[in-house]
XYZ file of C-alpha atoms in Angstrom:
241
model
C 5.766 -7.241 17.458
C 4.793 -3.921 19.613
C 7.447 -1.339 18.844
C 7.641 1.510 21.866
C 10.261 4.621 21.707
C 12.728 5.221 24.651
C 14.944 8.152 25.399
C 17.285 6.178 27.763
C 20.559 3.586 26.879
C 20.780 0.428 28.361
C 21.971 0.348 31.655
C 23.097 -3.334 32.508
C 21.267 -4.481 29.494
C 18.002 -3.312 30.668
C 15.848 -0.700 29.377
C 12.549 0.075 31.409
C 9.143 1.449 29.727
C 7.493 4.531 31.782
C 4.035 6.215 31.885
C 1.955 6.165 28.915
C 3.952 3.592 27.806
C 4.347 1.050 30.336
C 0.451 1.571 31.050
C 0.357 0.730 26.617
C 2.409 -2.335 27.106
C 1.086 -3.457 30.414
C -2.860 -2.571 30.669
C -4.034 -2.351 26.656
C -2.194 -4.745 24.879
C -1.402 -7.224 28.390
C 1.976 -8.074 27.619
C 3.342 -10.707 29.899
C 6.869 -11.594 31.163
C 8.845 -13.540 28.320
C 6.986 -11.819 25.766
C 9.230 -10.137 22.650
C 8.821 -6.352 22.425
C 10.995 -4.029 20.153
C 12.107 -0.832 21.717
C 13.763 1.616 19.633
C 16.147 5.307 20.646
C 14.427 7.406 18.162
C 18.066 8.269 16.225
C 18.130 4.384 14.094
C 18.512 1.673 16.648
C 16.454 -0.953 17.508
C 16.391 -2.769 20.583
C 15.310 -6.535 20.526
C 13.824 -7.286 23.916
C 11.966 -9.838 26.172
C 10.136 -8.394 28.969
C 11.672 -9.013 33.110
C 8.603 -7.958 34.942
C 5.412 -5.787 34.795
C 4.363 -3.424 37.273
C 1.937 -0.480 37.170
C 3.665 2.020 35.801
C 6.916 0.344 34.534
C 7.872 -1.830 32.522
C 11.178 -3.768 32.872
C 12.810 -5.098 29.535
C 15.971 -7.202 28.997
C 17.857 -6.223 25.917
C 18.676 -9.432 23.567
C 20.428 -7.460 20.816
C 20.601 -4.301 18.953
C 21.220 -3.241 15.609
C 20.320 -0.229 12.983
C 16.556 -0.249 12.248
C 15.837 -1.405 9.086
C 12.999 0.144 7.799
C 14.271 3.737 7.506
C 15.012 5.367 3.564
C 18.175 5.297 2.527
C 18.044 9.582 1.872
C 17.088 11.999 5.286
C 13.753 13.443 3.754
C 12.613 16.730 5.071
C 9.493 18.094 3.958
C 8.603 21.907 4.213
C 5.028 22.148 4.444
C 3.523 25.511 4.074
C 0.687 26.046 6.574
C -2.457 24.771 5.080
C -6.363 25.865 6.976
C -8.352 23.467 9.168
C -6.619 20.085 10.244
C -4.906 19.047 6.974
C -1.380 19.564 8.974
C -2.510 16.767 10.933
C -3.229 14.439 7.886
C 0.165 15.497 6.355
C 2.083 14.820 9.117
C 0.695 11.296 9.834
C 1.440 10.282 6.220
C 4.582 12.116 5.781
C 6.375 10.375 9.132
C 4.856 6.876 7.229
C 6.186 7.622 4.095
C 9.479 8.354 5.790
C 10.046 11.632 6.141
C 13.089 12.769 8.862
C 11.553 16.217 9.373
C 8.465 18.490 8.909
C 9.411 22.077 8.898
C 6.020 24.011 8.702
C 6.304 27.407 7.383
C 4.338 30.527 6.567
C 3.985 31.454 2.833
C 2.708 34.849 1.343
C -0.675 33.067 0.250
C -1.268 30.850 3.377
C -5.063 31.217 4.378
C -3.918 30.029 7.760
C -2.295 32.551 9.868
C -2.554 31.823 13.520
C -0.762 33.875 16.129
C 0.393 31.164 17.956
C 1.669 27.621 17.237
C 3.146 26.323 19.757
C 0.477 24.053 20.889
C -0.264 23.175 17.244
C 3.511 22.232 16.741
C 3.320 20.017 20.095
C -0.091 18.405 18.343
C 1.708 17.190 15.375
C 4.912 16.062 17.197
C 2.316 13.633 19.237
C 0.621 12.496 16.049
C 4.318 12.244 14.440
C 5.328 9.975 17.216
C 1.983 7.632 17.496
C 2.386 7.495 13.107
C 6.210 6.466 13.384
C 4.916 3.832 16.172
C 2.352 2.116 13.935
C 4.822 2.171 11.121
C 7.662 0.969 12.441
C 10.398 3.471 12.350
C 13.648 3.861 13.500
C 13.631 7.493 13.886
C 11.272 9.634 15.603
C 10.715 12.509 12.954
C 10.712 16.174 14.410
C 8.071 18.789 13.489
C 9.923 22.018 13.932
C 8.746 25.277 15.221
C 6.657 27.097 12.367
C 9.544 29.400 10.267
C 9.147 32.183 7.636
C 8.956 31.205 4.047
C 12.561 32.627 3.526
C 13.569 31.340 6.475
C 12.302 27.617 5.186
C 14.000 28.615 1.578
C 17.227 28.885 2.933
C 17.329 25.730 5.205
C 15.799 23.646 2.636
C 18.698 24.756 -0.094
C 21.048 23.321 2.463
C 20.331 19.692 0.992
C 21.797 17.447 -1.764
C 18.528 16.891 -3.643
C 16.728 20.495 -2.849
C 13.320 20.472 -5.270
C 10.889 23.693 -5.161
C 7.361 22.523 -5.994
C 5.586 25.207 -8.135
C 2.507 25.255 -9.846
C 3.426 27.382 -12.297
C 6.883 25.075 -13.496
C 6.698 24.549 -17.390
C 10.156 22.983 -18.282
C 11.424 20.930 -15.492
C 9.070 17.969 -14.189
C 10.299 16.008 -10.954
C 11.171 12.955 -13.402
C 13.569 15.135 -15.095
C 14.778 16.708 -11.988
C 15.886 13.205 -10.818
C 17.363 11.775 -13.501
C 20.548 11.965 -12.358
C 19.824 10.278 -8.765
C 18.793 11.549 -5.485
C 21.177 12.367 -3.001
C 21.598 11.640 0.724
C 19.715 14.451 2.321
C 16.697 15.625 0.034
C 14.635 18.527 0.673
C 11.091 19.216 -0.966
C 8.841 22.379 -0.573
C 5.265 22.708 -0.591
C 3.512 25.268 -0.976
C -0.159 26.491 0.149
C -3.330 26.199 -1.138
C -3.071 29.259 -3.008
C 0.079 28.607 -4.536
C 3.618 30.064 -4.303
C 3.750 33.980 -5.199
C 6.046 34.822 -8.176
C 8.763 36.733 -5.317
C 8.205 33.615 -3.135
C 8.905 30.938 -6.423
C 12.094 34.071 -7.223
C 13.932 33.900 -3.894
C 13.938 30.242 -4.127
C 15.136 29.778 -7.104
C 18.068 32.625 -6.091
C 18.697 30.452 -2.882
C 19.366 27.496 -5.125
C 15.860 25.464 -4.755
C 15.508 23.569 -8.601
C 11.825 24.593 -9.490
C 9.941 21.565 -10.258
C 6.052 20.531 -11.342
C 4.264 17.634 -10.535
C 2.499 17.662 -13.217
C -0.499 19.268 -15.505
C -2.941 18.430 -12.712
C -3.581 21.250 -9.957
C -2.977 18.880 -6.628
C -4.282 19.506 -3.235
C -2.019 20.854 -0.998
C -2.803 18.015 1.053
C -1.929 15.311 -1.373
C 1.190 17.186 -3.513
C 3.565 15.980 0.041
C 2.155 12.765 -0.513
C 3.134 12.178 -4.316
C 6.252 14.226 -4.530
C 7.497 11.929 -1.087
C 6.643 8.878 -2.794
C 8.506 9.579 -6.154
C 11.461 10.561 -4.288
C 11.455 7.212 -2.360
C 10.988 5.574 -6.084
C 13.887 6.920 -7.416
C 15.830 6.693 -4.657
C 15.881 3.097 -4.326
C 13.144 3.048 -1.753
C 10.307 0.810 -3.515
């Protein structure tokens, strides 16, 4: 069933589709009056719909039911992604908002090979490819890509969670299954770092924030496919799968 994001509430148990949207609904895929379409507020609740009319640029939906999206985690992920070069951000972010993640906090480490001056047009970038990945996946949330923060500044909000997990490269005694093994919590945080790895300050402060330093593994990964696995075992183990 096509899925679209609205900001408005009903009003008189209609909700109406605008701009790109309505042009979506009405021009690509050639939805018709009586058709089902499921529109959803971007904060967990989906909207069960048939559509009223279609014009040019709006489209006119009356609202059949509603009730808390059901394909959202049952922790709020956030994942801290250290700026990586190129257009891996874009990759990460697509994957990351299908895997579930609430948030993408992109921050600059002490080893990032990507230092650009400005991000703000690179932040709006991955919010648009955050919003067209949580579209073809079906969530109830949109997920946010925040403005790009300092590495302590990332350190400190991500301690903030339940389940806070510091991925380093250089972690001998704690893996993530050990981490977990006493459950995840509601709000889970997990750091990534760039492709040059964490510096030993950067992997210090964290741990003195109250991060729990964690390995993936014996295996050097990517830093374009460590969000990937350490997301997916955290869905695992927290009931997710």
């Amino acid at each position: 069933m096509p899925r679209f994001f609205v900001s408005e509430q009903p009003e008189n148990g209609v909700l109406t589709l605008r701009g790109e949207d309505a042009h979506h609904a009405g021009r690509v895929l050639r939805l018709r009056p009586g058709e089902s379409v499921t529109l959803c507020n971007g904060k967990g609740t989906d909207f069960d719909c048939s559509i009223e009319t279609v014009e040019k640029d709006a489209v006119v939906c009356h609202v059949r039911d509603s009730h808390p999206a059901e394909t959202e985690p049952r922790q709020q992920l956030t994942l801290f992604m250290a700026l990586p070069k190129s257009d891996k951000m874009d990759f990460i972010v697509q994957k990351a908002v299908e895997l579930g993640a609430r948030e993408i906090v992109p921050y600059l480490s002490k080893n990032c090979v990507s230092r650009p001056d400005k991000t703000e047009k690179k932040v709006e970038r991955w919010q648009k490819i955050a919003l067209e990945a949580a579209k073809q996946c079906g969530r109830g949330y949109l997920p946010a890509v925040g403005a790009v923060v300092s590495f302590e500044q990332a350190a400190v909000q991500a301690a903030q969670s339940q389940t806070a997990l510091f991925f380093y490269e250089n972690e001998r005694q704690t893996g993530l299954h050990d981490a977990l093994l006493h459950g995840v919590g509601e709000t889970v945080s997990l750091m990534i770092g760039p492709e040059g790895g964490f510096a030993p300050e950067e992997a210090a402060f964290a741990a003195k924030t109250g991060l729990t330093s964690v390995s993936l593994g014996t295996r050097i990964l990517r830093c374009e496919t460590a969000p990937i696995v350490a997301l997916a075992a955290v869905l695992y183990a927290g009931g997710n799968m």
